[in-house]
Amino acid sequence: MNRRYLLLLLQSLQLMNINFNKNEDRNKLLLAELRKRFLKVKLGGGAAKIKNQQNKGKLTARERINYLLDTNARAIEIGAFAGYEMYSKHGGCPSAGVIVKIGYISGRQCIVVANDATVKAGAWFPITAKKNLRAQEIAIENKLPIIYLVDSAGVYLPMQDEIFPDKEHFGRIFRNNATMSSMGITQISAIMGSCVAGGAYLPIMSDEAIIVDKTASIFLAGSYLVKAAIGENIDNESLGGATTHCEISGVTDYKARSDKDALDKIKRIIDKIGIGENAGFNRTSSIEPKKNPDEIYGILPYSRADKYDSYDIITRLVDNSEFEEYKADFGKTIITGYARIEGWAVGIVANQRKLVKTKSGEMQFGGVIYNDSADKATRFIANCNQKKIPLVFLQDVTGFMVGSKSEHNGIIKDGAKMVSAVSNSVVPKFTIIIGNSYGAGNYAMCGKAYDPRLIIAWPTAELAVMSGSSASKVLLQIEKASLEKQGQKITEQQELEILSNIKEKYEAQISPYYSAARLWTDAIIDPLETRNWLSMGIEAANNAPIEKKFNLGVIQV
């Protein structure tokens, strides 16, 4: 009996090791693909255009940011995959034609926005406006100084109707400039190339503006348009160059000899900014996780439908692998508790992905939100708001439980309570999409619509109303019904072909790259970078004192 038991145990351990190795290989392949795609994105408009810009004595957008940020200091890039595989008929728009990073300048955390002139001369596509607005949103929420490195031809005219007149379009950026100024948020602009038409307002609505001599210009209309409009003959340098605006119009504040000289001036300005109040979030010394974070690659399963124990992920993300669980024996498909990440106190709300057993002996599906787990999460979120503890949501959720039992127990009511708590939370929220992010589960676990300060995806993430398999079957039935109404008889082979086409299209849309391209997430990252992102995000949030009180509003209890 003992020998048989030992043999079964050995076989089980061998199977676990095989699965771990398969998961690890798969996840490292996904990570390699992420790095490969990012290297391509970093080229912007391509090597030839980069060389052309350098030949003009100008730095590229990435070179400008790297020079501006403190050497060897940490930095994170927002929206690197924005615009990814979009606008193909217009030649594409890598990184939305603008680079955004949060980093340190003279020791001060800032956000930097740099037009990439190698992408359509820095012209603004619809996604460019969205990305700039996201950068300003981060600055506003966290009261971070924001630096604009301007080198742009203005609105991309073939798509002007999708960028010009609406509330969240181009003009909103200048409205935000004015709002941030009234809030006392530092804005500094360096004009380092072309700056025309409506885009000219951005640097001049900043607190201070620097212009680079000979290579930069700023005007509402360039020389060709001036000639066409009023018949005046004038060159661009005389019309709106550094000498004109520093010595005649007074529009700009500083003249710089070169890109580096302009960036050095920014460093000196930032160095002298005073320190304001902070939010007072609790921080102690950082301690590395006791459990090896590298093991995350082997824990995350090959298939999004497979189960795993979410505690194994949590203990590899938090300081010293210490997790103080709240209501451990209740509502087990959501895990809640307190921990530290790089010394910062956090409240963690995570979906449990393994099957769990209730006290009554009922089995509950991992990744599904049940009545009791929604109730627990609501109470925990309220507690974190009471204690001024930032919230971290670890998403791997398929949605809320359905069926007569859940409906009769009021799953809609309990789900609404959780959504209300997330919506009205006043402490900063951070969302990590580990795996599935489906339907209302995305909302309850603080999806993009619920204002997380940062929302980040791992390469294993999938965002959609439902899984590819489920959605494909639903869409197939709709397609079949439509064809049959037209009198067409569908063979089994045709049905398989329709299903395959639907599934291929749908699965492309649930890819983390599809989401990142549209800025539904701020980044796709290596899971081992998660602690760094959360730490920098909480540090940024700590610049902004909490001014509202937590109030759930009217909900059915």
Coordinates of C-alpha atoms in Angstrom, one line a residue:
M1 CA 0.0 0.0 0.0
N2 CA 2.8 2.4 1.0
R3 CA 4.8 1.5 -2.1
R4 CA 1.8 2.0 -4.4
Y5 CA 1.1 5.4 -2.7
L6 CA 4.7 6.5 -3.2
L7 CA 4.6 5.4 -6.8
L8 CA 1.4 7.4 -7.4
L9 CA 3.0 10.4 -5.7
L10 CA 6.1 10.1 -7.8
Q11 CA 4.0 9.9 -11.0
S12 CA 2.0 12.9 -9.9
L13 CA 5.2 14.9 -9.2
Q14 CA 6.6 14.0 -12.6
L15 CA 3.4 15.1 -14.3
M16 CA 3.5 18.4 -12.4
N17 CA 7.1 18.9 -13.5
I18 CA 6.2 18.2 -17.1
N19 CA 3.3 20.6 -17.0
F20 CA 5.5 23.3 -15.3
N21 CA 8.1 22.9 -18.1
K22 CA 5.5 23.1 -20.9
N23 CA 4.0 26.2 -19.3
E24 CA 7.5 27.8 -18.9
D25 CA 8.5 27.1 -22.5
R26 CA 5.2 28.5 -23.8
N27 CA 5.3 31.7 -21.7
K28 CA 8.9 32.3 -22.5
L29 CA 8.1 32.0 -26.2
L30 CA 5.3 34.6 -25.7
L31 CA 7.9 36.9 -23.9
A32 CA 10.4 36.4 -26.8
E33 CA 7.6 37.4 -29.2
L34 CA 6.8 40.5 -27.1
R35 CA 10.5 41.6 -27.2
K36 CA 10.7 41.0 -31.0
R37 CA 7.6 43.1 -31.7
F38 CA 8.8 45.9 -29.4
L39 CA 12.2 46.0 -31.2
K40 CA 10.3 46.6 -34.5
V41 CA 8.0 49.2 -32.9
K42 CA 11.1 51.1 -31.5
L43 CA 12.2 51.8 -35.1
G44 CA 9.3 54.1 -35.5
G45 CA 9.2 55.2 -39.2
G46 CA 12.2 53.0 -40.0
A47 CA 16.1 53.1 -40.0
A48 CA 16.3 55.4 -43.0
K49 CA 14.1 58.0 -41.5
I50 CA 16.0 57.8 -38.2
K51 CA 19.2 58.4 -40.1
N52 CA 17.7 61.3 -42.0
Q53 CA 16.7 63.0 -38.7
Q54 CA 20.1 62.5 -37.2
N55 CA 21.8 63.9 -40.4
K56 CA 19.8 67.1 -39.7
G57 CA 21.6 67.4 -36.3
K58 CA 18.5 66.3 -34.5
L59 CA 18.0 63.5 -31.9
T60 CA 15.2 61.0 -32.4
A61 CA 12.2 61.0 -30.0
R62 CA 13.6 58.1 -28.0
E63 CA 17.2 59.6 -28.0
R64 CA 15.7 62.9 -26.6
I65 CA 13.8 61.1 -23.8
N66 CA 16.8 58.9 -22.9
Y67 CA 19.1 62.0 -22.7
L68 CA 16.5 63.9 -20.6
L69 CA 15.9 61.2 -18.1
D70 CA 18.3 60.5 -15.3
T71 CA 21.0 58.0 -16.2
N72 CA 20.5 54.5 -14.7
A73 CA 17.2 55.5 -13.1
R74 CA 14.0 53.5 -13.6
A75 CA 11.5 54.4 -16.3
I76 CA 8.3 52.8 -17.8
E77 CA 6.9 53.4 -21.2
I78 CA 3.2 54.1 -21.7
G79 CA 1.5 52.9 -24.9
A80 CA 4.5 51.5 -26.7
F81 CA 2.1 49.3 -28.8
A82 CA -0.5 52.1 -29.4
G83 CA -1.4 52.1 -33.1
Y84 CA 0.1 48.6 -33.5
E85 CA -1.0 47.2 -36.9
M86 CA -3.5 50.0 -37.3
Y87 CA -3.8 52.4 -40.3
S88 CA -2.1 50.0 -42.7
K89 CA -3.5 51.8 -45.7
H90 CA -1.9 55.0 -44.5
G91 CA 1.5 53.4 -43.9
G92 CA 1.0 52.6 -40.2
C93 CA 1.6 54.6 -37.1
P94 CA 4.1 52.8 -34.7
S95 CA 3.7 53.8 -31.1
A96 CA 1.0 56.3 -32.3
G97 CA 3.8 58.5 -33.5
V98 CA 4.5 59.7 -30.0
I99 CA 6.7 58.3 -27.2
V100 CA 5.5 58.6 -23.6
K101 CA 7.6 57.6 -20.6
I102 CA 7.4 58.1 -16.8
G103 CA 10.8 58.5 -15.3
Y104 CA 13.0 60.8 -13.3
I105 CA 14.5 64.2 -14.3
S106 CA 17.0 65.6 -11.7
G107 CA 15.6 63.1 -9.3
R108 CA 12.0 64.2 -9.8
Q109 CA 9.4 61.8 -11.2
C110 CA 7.9 63.3 -14.4
I111 CA 6.0 62.2 -17.5
V112 CA 7.6 63.0 -20.9
V113 CA 5.8 63.2 -24.2
A114 CA 7.9 63.3 -27.4
N115 CA 6.6 63.4 -31.0
D116 CA 8.3 60.9 -33.3
A117 CA 9.1 62.9 -36.4
T118 CA 10.1 59.6 -38.2
V119 CA 6.4 58.7 -38.3
K120 CA 4.7 60.9 -40.9
A121 CA 6.7 63.9 -39.8
G122 CA 5.2 63.5 -36.3
A123 CA 1.6 64.0 -37.7
W124 CA -1.3 63.3 -35.4
F125 CA -3.5 60.3 -36.1
P126 CA -6.6 59.6 -34.0
I127 CA -4.6 57.2 -31.8
T128 CA -2.0 59.9 -31.4
A129 CA -4.5 62.3 -29.8
K130 CA -5.8 59.4 -27.6
K131 CA -2.3 58.7 -26.4
N132 CA -1.5 62.3 -25.7
L133 CA -4.7 62.6 -23.7
R134 CA -3.7 59.5 -21.7
A135 CA -0.4 61.1 -20.9
Q136 CA -2.1 64.2 -19.7
E137 CA -4.6 62.2 -17.7
I138 CA -1.8 60.5 -15.9
A139 CA -0.2 63.9 -15.1
I140 CA -3.5 65.3 -13.8
E141 CA -4.4 62.3 -11.6
N142 CA -0.9 62.1 -10.1
K143 CA 0.0 65.8 -10.2
L144 CA 3.2 64.9 -12.2
P145 CA 5.2 67.5 -14.0
I146 CA 4.8 66.9 -17.8
I147 CA 7.4 67.6 -20.4
Y148 CA 6.4 68.0 -24.1
L149 CA 9.2 67.5 -26.7
V150 CA 7.4 68.9 -29.8
D151 CA 8.3 68.0 -33.4
S152 CA 5.1 67.6 -35.3
A153 CA 3.6 68.4 -38.7
G154 CA 0.2 68.7 -37.0
V155 CA -3.1 66.9 -37.7
Y156 CA -2.9 64.1 -40.3
L157 CA -5.2 65.6 -42.8
P158 CA -6.5 62.5 -44.5
M159 CA -8.1 61.5 -41.2
Q160 CA -8.9 65.0 -39.9
D161 CA -12.6 64.1 -39.3
E162 CA -11.6 61.5 -36.7
I163 CA -9.2 63.7 -34.8
F164 CA -10.4 67.3 -35.0
P165 CA -13.9 68.3 -33.6
D166 CA -15.0 65.8 -30.9
K167 CA -14.7 66.1 -27.1
E168 CA -11.8 63.6 -26.8
H169 CA -10.0 64.8 -29.9
F170 CA -7.2 67.2 -30.6
G171 CA -8.7 70.3 -29.0
R172 CA -9.1 68.6 -25.6
I173 CA -5.3 68.6 -25.3
F174 CA -5.2 72.4 -25.1
R175 CA -8.1 72.4 -22.7
N176 CA -6.1 70.1 -20.5
N177 CA -3.1 72.5 -20.8
A178 CA -5.2 75.2 -19.3
T179 CA -6.7 72.9 -16.6
M180 CA -3.3 71.6 -15.5
S181 CA -2.0 75.2 -15.3
S182 CA -4.8 76.1 -13.0
M183 CA -4.0 73.0 -10.9
G184 CA -0.4 74.1 -10.5
I185 CA 0.9 71.1 -12.5
T186 CA 4.2 72.0 -14.1
Q187 CA 4.3 71.9 -17.9
I188 CA 7.4 72.6 -19.9
S189 CA 7.7 72.4 -23.7
A190 CA 10.7 72.2 -26.0
I191 CA 10.0 73.0 -29.6
M192 CA 12.6 70.8 -31.4
G193 CA 11.2 70.8 -35.0
S194 CA 8.0 71.7 -36.7
C195 CA 5.1 73.0 -34.7
V196 CA 2.2 74.3 -36.8
A197 CA -1.4 75.4 -36.8
G198 CA -3.5 74.3 -33.8
G199 CA -0.5 72.3 -32.5
A200 CA 1.3 75.6 -31.8
Y201 CA -0.9 76.2 -28.8
L202 CA 0.4 73.2 -26.8
P203 CA 3.9 74.5 -26.1
I204 CA 2.7 78.1 -25.7
M205 CA 0.0 77.0 -23.1
S206 CA 2.8 75.4 -21.1
D207 CA 4.4 77.2 -18.2
E208 CA 7.7 77.7 -20.1
A209 CA 8.7 77.1 -23.7
I210 CA 12.2 76.4 -25.2
I211 CA 12.9 76.6 -28.9
V212 CA 15.9 75.1 -30.7
D213 CA 17.7 77.6 -33.0
K214 CA 17.6 76.9 -36.8
T215 CA 16.0 73.4 -36.6
A216 CA 12.7 74.4 -34.9
S217 CA 9.8 76.7 -35.8
I218 CA 6.4 77.5 -34.6
F219 CA 3.5 79.4 -36.3
L220 CA -0.2 79.1 -37.0
A221 CA 0.4 79.0 -40.7
G222 CA 3.6 78.2 -42.6
S223 CA 5.1 80.2 -45.4
Y224 CA 3.2 78.5 -48.2
L225 CA -0.1 79.0 -46.6
V226 CA 0.7 82.6 -45.7
K227 CA 1.5 83.2 -49.4
A228 CA -1.7 81.6 -50.5
A229 CA -3.8 83.4 -47.9
I230 CA -2.5 86.9 -47.9
G231 CA 0.1 87.0 -50.6
E232 CA 3.0 87.6 -48.3
N233 CA 6.5 86.2 -49.2
I234 CA 8.4 85.1 -46.1
D235 CA 10.5 82.1 -45.2
N236 CA 9.7 79.8 -42.3
E237 CA 12.7 80.8 -40.2
S238 CA 11.8 84.5 -40.4
L239 CA 8.2 83.7 -39.9
G240 CA 8.5 81.6 -36.8
G241 CA 12.1 80.6 -35.9
A242 CA 13.9 80.9 -32.6
T243 CA 15.2 84.4 -33.2
T244 CA 11.7 85.6 -34.1
H245 CA 10.0 84.2 -31.1
C246 CA 12.7 84.9 -28.5
E247 CA 13.6 88.4 -29.7
I248 CA 10.6 89.8 -31.5
S249 CA 7.3 88.1 -30.5
G250 CA 8.3 87.0 -27.0
V251 CA 6.3 83.8 -27.6
T252 CA 9.0 81.5 -26.4
D253 CA 11.1 81.9 -23.2
Y254 CA 14.5 80.3 -24.0
K255 CA 16.6 79.9 -27.2
A256 CA 18.6 76.6 -27.3
R257 CA 21.7 75.9 -29.5
S258 CA 20.8 72.3 -30.0
D259 CA 18.5 69.5 -28.9
K260 CA 20.8 68.6 -26.0
D261 CA 21.1 72.2 -24.9
A262 CA 17.2 72.4 -24.8
L263 CA 17.1 69.2 -22.8
D264 CA 19.7 70.5 -20.4
K265 CA 17.6 73.6 -19.8
I266 CA 14.7 71.4 -18.9
K267 CA 16.8 69.5 -16.4
R268 CA 17.8 72.7 -14.7
I269 CA 14.2 74.0 -14.5
I270 CA 12.9 70.7 -13.0
D271 CA 15.8 70.7 -10.5
K272 CA 14.4 73.8 -8.9
I273 CA 10.7 72.8 -8.6
G274 CA 9.4 72.8 -5.0
I275 CA 7.9 69.7 -3.3
G276 CA 4.2 69.7 -2.6
E277 CA 2.0 67.7 -0.3
N278 CA 1.7 64.0 -0.8
A279 CA -1.0 61.4 -0.2
G280 CA 0.7 59.7 2.7
F281 CA 0.7 56.1 1.5
N282 CA 2.5 53.7 3.8
R283 CA 6.0 52.6 2.7
T284 CA 8.8 50.7 4.4
S285 CA 12.0 49.2 3.0
S286 CA 11.5 46.9 0.0
I287 CA 12.1 43.2 0.3
E288 CA 12.4 40.8 -2.6
P289 CA 9.8 38.0 -2.7
K290 CA 11.0 34.9 -0.8
K291 CA 9.5 32.7 -3.5
N292 CA 11.2 32.8 -6.9
P293 CA 9.3 35.2 -9.3
D294 CA 10.9 33.3 -12.3
E295 CA 8.6 30.4 -11.4
I296 CA 5.6 32.5 -12.6
Y297 CA 6.4 31.3 -16.2
G298 CA 5.9 27.7 -15.2
I299 CA 2.8 28.4 -13.0
L300 CA 0.8 30.2 -15.7
P301 CA -0.9 27.5 -17.7
Y302 CA -0.5 26.9 -21.5
S303 CA -4.3 27.2 -22.0
R304 CA -6.4 30.1 -20.7
A305 CA -9.0 27.5 -19.8
D306 CA -6.7 25.6 -17.5
K307 CA -6.7 26.1 -13.7
Y308 CA -3.9 27.2 -11.4
D309 CA -3.6 28.4 -7.8
S310 CA -3.5 32.2 -7.8
Y311 CA -1.8 32.3 -4.4
D312 CA 1.3 31.0 -6.3
I313 CA 1.3 34.2 -8.4
I314 CA 0.6 36.5 -5.4
T315 CA 3.4 35.2 -3.3
R316 CA 5.9 35.7 -6.1
L317 CA 4.9 39.3 -6.6
V318 CA 4.8 40.7 -3.0
D319 CA 7.5 41.6 -0.6
N320 CA 9.0 38.6 1.3
S321 CA 6.1 36.5 -0.2
E322 CA 4.0 37.7 2.8
F323 CA 0.3 38.0 2.3
E324 CA -2.2 38.9 5.1
E325 CA -5.5 37.4 3.8
Y326 CA -8.9 39.0 4.5
K327 CA -11.9 36.6 4.8
A328 CA -9.8 33.6 3.7
D329 CA -12.6 31.1 4.2
F330 CA -15.4 33.0 2.6
G331 CA -16.0 33.9 -1.1
K332 CA -13.0 31.9 -2.2
T333 CA -13.2 32.6 -6.0
I334 CA -11.8 36.1 -5.1
I335 CA -8.7 36.4 -3.0
T336 CA -8.4 39.6 -0.9
G337 CA -5.7 40.7 1.4
Y338 CA -2.9 43.1 2.4
A339 CA 0.8 42.9 1.3
R340 CA 3.7 45.2 0.3
I341 CA 5.2 45.8 -3.1
E342 CA 8.6 47.4 -3.1
G343 CA 7.7 48.6 0.4
W344 CA 4.4 50.1 -0.5
A345 CA 1.4 48.8 1.4
V346 CA -1.3 47.5 -1.0
G347 CA -4.6 45.8 -0.9
I348 CA -4.8 43.0 -3.4
V349 CA -8.0 41.8 -5.1
A350 CA -7.3 38.7 -7.2
N351 CA -9.4 36.1 -9.1
Q352 CA -8.7 32.6 -7.8
R353 CA -8.3 30.4 -10.8
K354 CA -8.5 26.9 -9.3
L355 CA -11.7 25.1 -8.3
V356 CA -12.6 25.8 -4.7
K357 CA -14.8 24.0 -2.2
T358 CA -17.3 25.8 0.0
K359 CA -18.1 24.9 3.6
S360 CA -21.3 23.2 2.3
G361 CA -19.3 21.0 0.0
E362 CA -20.2 22.9 -3.2
M363 CA -17.5 23.2 -5.9
Q364 CA -17.1 26.7 -7.3
F365 CA -15.4 27.4 -10.7
G366 CA -12.1 29.2 -10.6
G367 CA -12.1 32.6 -12.3
V368 CA -15.9 33.1 -11.8
I369 CA -17.3 35.7 -9.4
Y370 CA -20.0 34.3 -7.2
N371 CA -22.3 36.2 -4.8
D372 CA -20.2 35.6 -1.7
S373 CA -16.9 36.6 -3.5
A374 CA -18.5 39.8 -4.9
D375 CA -19.7 40.7 -1.3
K376 CA -16.3 40.0 0.1
A377 CA -14.5 42.1 -2.5
T378 CA -16.9 45.0 -1.9
R379 CA -16.2 45.0 1.9
F380 CA -12.4 44.8 1.3
I381 CA -12.4 47.7 -1.2
A382 CA -14.2 49.8 1.4
N383 CA -11.7 48.8 4.0
C384 CA -8.8 49.9 1.8
N385 CA -10.4 53.2 1.2
Q386 CA -10.9 53.6 4.9
K387 CA -7.2 53.0 5.6
K388 CA -5.8 54.9 2.6
I389 CA -4.3 51.8 1.0
P390 CA -3.8 51.6 -2.8
L391 CA -5.6 48.7 -4.5
V392 CA -4.1 46.2 -6.9
F393 CA -6.4 44.1 -9.0
L394 CA -5.0 40.9 -10.5
Q395 CA -7.4 39.9 -13.3
D396 CA -8.0 36.4 -14.6
V397 CA -11.8 36.4 -14.7
T398 CA -14.4 34.8 -17.0
G399 CA -17.3 36.8 -15.5
F400 CA -20.1 36.5 -12.9
M401 CA -21.8 33.1 -12.1
V402 CA -25.0 32.5 -14.1
G403 CA -27.9 30.2 -13.6
S404 CA -31.1 30.1 -11.5
K405 CA -29.3 29.6 -8.1
S406 CA -27.1 32.7 -8.6
E407 CA -30.0 34.8 -10.0
H408 CA -32.2 33.8 -7.1
N409 CA -29.4 34.7 -4.7
G410 CA -29.2 38.2 -6.3
I411 CA -26.0 37.9 -8.3
I412 CA -26.9 41.1 -10.2
K413 CA -27.3 43.0 -6.8
D414 CA -24.0 41.6 -5.4
G415 CA -22.2 42.3 -8.7
A416 CA -23.6 45.9 -8.7
K417 CA -22.3 46.4 -5.1
M418 CA -18.8 45.4 -6.2
V419 CA -18.9 47.6 -9.3
S420 CA -20.1 50.5 -7.2
A421 CA -17.2 50.0 -4.7
V422 CA -14.7 49.9 -7.6
S423 CA -16.3 53.0 -9.3
N424 CA -16.4 55.1 -6.1
S425 CA -13.0 54.1 -4.7
V426 CA -10.9 57.2 -4.0
V427 CA -7.6 55.4 -3.3
P428 CA -5.5 54.8 -6.5
K429 CA -6.2 51.6 -8.3
F430 CA -3.8 49.5 -10.5
T431 CA -4.9 46.6 -12.7
I432 CA -2.8 43.7 -13.9
I433 CA -4.5 41.5 -16.6
I434 CA -2.8 38.2 -16.1
G435 CA -5.1 36.0 -18.2
N436 CA -8.8 36.2 -19.0
S437 CA -10.6 39.5 -18.8
Y438 CA -14.1 38.8 -20.0
G439 CA -17.4 40.5 -19.8
A440 CA -18.6 42.2 -16.6
G441 CA -15.7 40.5 -14.8
N442 CA -13.5 43.1 -16.6
Y443 CA -15.6 45.8 -15.1
A444 CA -15.8 44.5 -11.6
M445 CA -12.1 43.9 -11.5
C446 CA -11.3 47.5 -12.5
G447 CA -11.0 47.4 -16.2
K448 CA -10.1 50.6 -18.2
A449 CA -13.6 52.1 -17.8
Y450 CA -13.0 52.3 -14.0
D451 CA -10.0 54.6 -14.0
P452 CA -7.1 52.5 -12.9
R453 CA -4.0 54.8 -12.6
L454 CA -2.2 52.2 -14.7
I455 CA -3.6 49.1 -16.4
I456 CA -1.1 46.5 -17.6
A457 CA -1.3 43.2 -19.5
W458 CA 0.9 40.2 -19.4
P459 CA 1.6 38.5 -22.7
T460 CA -1.0 35.8 -21.6
A461 CA -3.8 38.3 -21.4
E462 CA -7.1 38.1 -23.3
L463 CA -9.7 40.9 -23.3
A464 CA -13.2 40.3 -24.7
V465 CA -16.9 40.0 -23.9
M466 CA -16.4 36.3 -23.7
S467 CA -13.8 33.6 -24.7
G468 CA -13.0 33.0 -28.3
S469 CA -14.5 29.5 -28.2
S470 CA -17.8 30.6 -26.7
A471 CA -18.2 33.7 -28.9
S472 CA -17.4 31.8 -32.0
K473 CA -20.2 29.3 -31.3
V474 CA -22.7 32.2 -30.7
L475 CA -21.6 34.0 -33.8
L476 CA -21.9 30.8 -35.8
Q477 CA -25.5 30.4 -34.8
I478 CA -26.3 33.9 -35.8
E479 CA -24.5 33.5 -39.2
K480 CA -26.3 30.2 -39.9
A481 CA -29.7 31.7 -39.1
S482 CA -29.0 34.6 -41.4
L483 CA -27.9 32.4 -44.3
E484 CA -30.9 30.0 -43.8
K485 CA -33.3 32.9 -43.9
Q486 CA -31.9 33.6 -47.3
G487 CA -32.7 30.0 -48.3
Q488 CA -29.2 28.7 -48.2
K489 CA -28.6 25.2 -46.9
I490 CA -25.4 24.9 -44.9
T491 CA -23.3 21.8 -45.2
E492 CA -21.2 20.5 -42.3
Q493 CA -18.0 21.5 -44.2
Q494 CA -19.3 25.0 -44.8
E495 CA -20.2 25.2 -41.1
L496 CA -16.7 24.3 -40.1
E497 CA -15.2 26.9 -42.5
I498 CA -17.5 29.6 -41.2
L499 CA -16.6 28.7 -37.6
S500 CA -12.9 28.7 -38.4
N501 CA -13.1 32.2 -40.0
I502 CA -15.2 33.6 -37.1
K503 CA -12.8 32.1 -34.5
E504 CA -9.7 33.5 -36.3
K505 CA -11.1 37.0 -36.5
Y506 CA -12.4 36.9 -32.9
E507 CA -9.1 35.6 -31.5
A508 CA -7.2 38.3 -33.2
Q509 CA -9.3 40.8 -31.4
I510 CA -8.8 39.3 -27.9
S511 CA -5.0 39.4 -28.3
P512 CA -3.2 41.7 -25.8
Y513 CA -1.6 43.5 -28.8
Y514 CA -5.1 44.4 -30.2
S515 CA -6.0 45.9 -26.8
A516 CA -2.7 47.7 -26.4
A517 CA -2.9 49.1 -29.9
R518 CA -6.2 50.8 -28.9
L519 CA -4.9 51.9 -25.5
W520 CA -7.3 49.7 -23.6
T521 CA -4.2 48.9 -21.7
D522 CA -1.1 51.0 -21.0
A523 CA 1.5 48.3 -21.7
I524 CA 2.2 44.6 -22.3
I525 CA 5.0 43.7 -19.9
D526 CA 7.2 40.8 -18.8
P527 CA 5.5 39.5 -15.6
L528 CA 8.8 40.1 -13.8
E529 CA 8.5 43.8 -14.4
T530 CA 5.2 44.0 -12.5
R531 CA 6.7 45.0 -9.2
N532 CA 8.6 47.9 -10.8
W533 CA 5.4 49.2 -12.6
L534 CA 3.3 49.0 -9.5
S535 CA 6.0 50.7 -7.4
M536 CA 6.5 53.6 -9.8
G537 CA 2.7 53.9 -10.2
I538 CA 2.1 54.2 -6.4
E539 CA 5.0 56.6 -6.1
A540 CA 3.4 58.8 -8.8
A541 CA 0.0 58.5 -7.1
N542 CA 1.5 59.6 -3.8
N543 CA 2.1 63.0 -5.3
A544 CA -1.6 63.6 -5.3
P545 CA -3.3 64.0 -1.9
I546 CA -6.8 62.3 -1.7
E547 CA -9.4 65.1 -1.7
K548 CA -12.6 63.1 -1.8
K549 CA -14.3 60.8 0.7
F550 CA -15.2 57.3 -0.1
N551 CA -19.0 56.9 -0.6
L552 CA -20.7 53.9 -2.1
G553 CA -23.8 55.9 -3.0
V554 CA -27.2 54.2 -3.3
I555 CA -27.0 50.5 -3.6
Q556 CA -29.3 47.6 -2.7
V557 CA -27.8 45.8 0.3

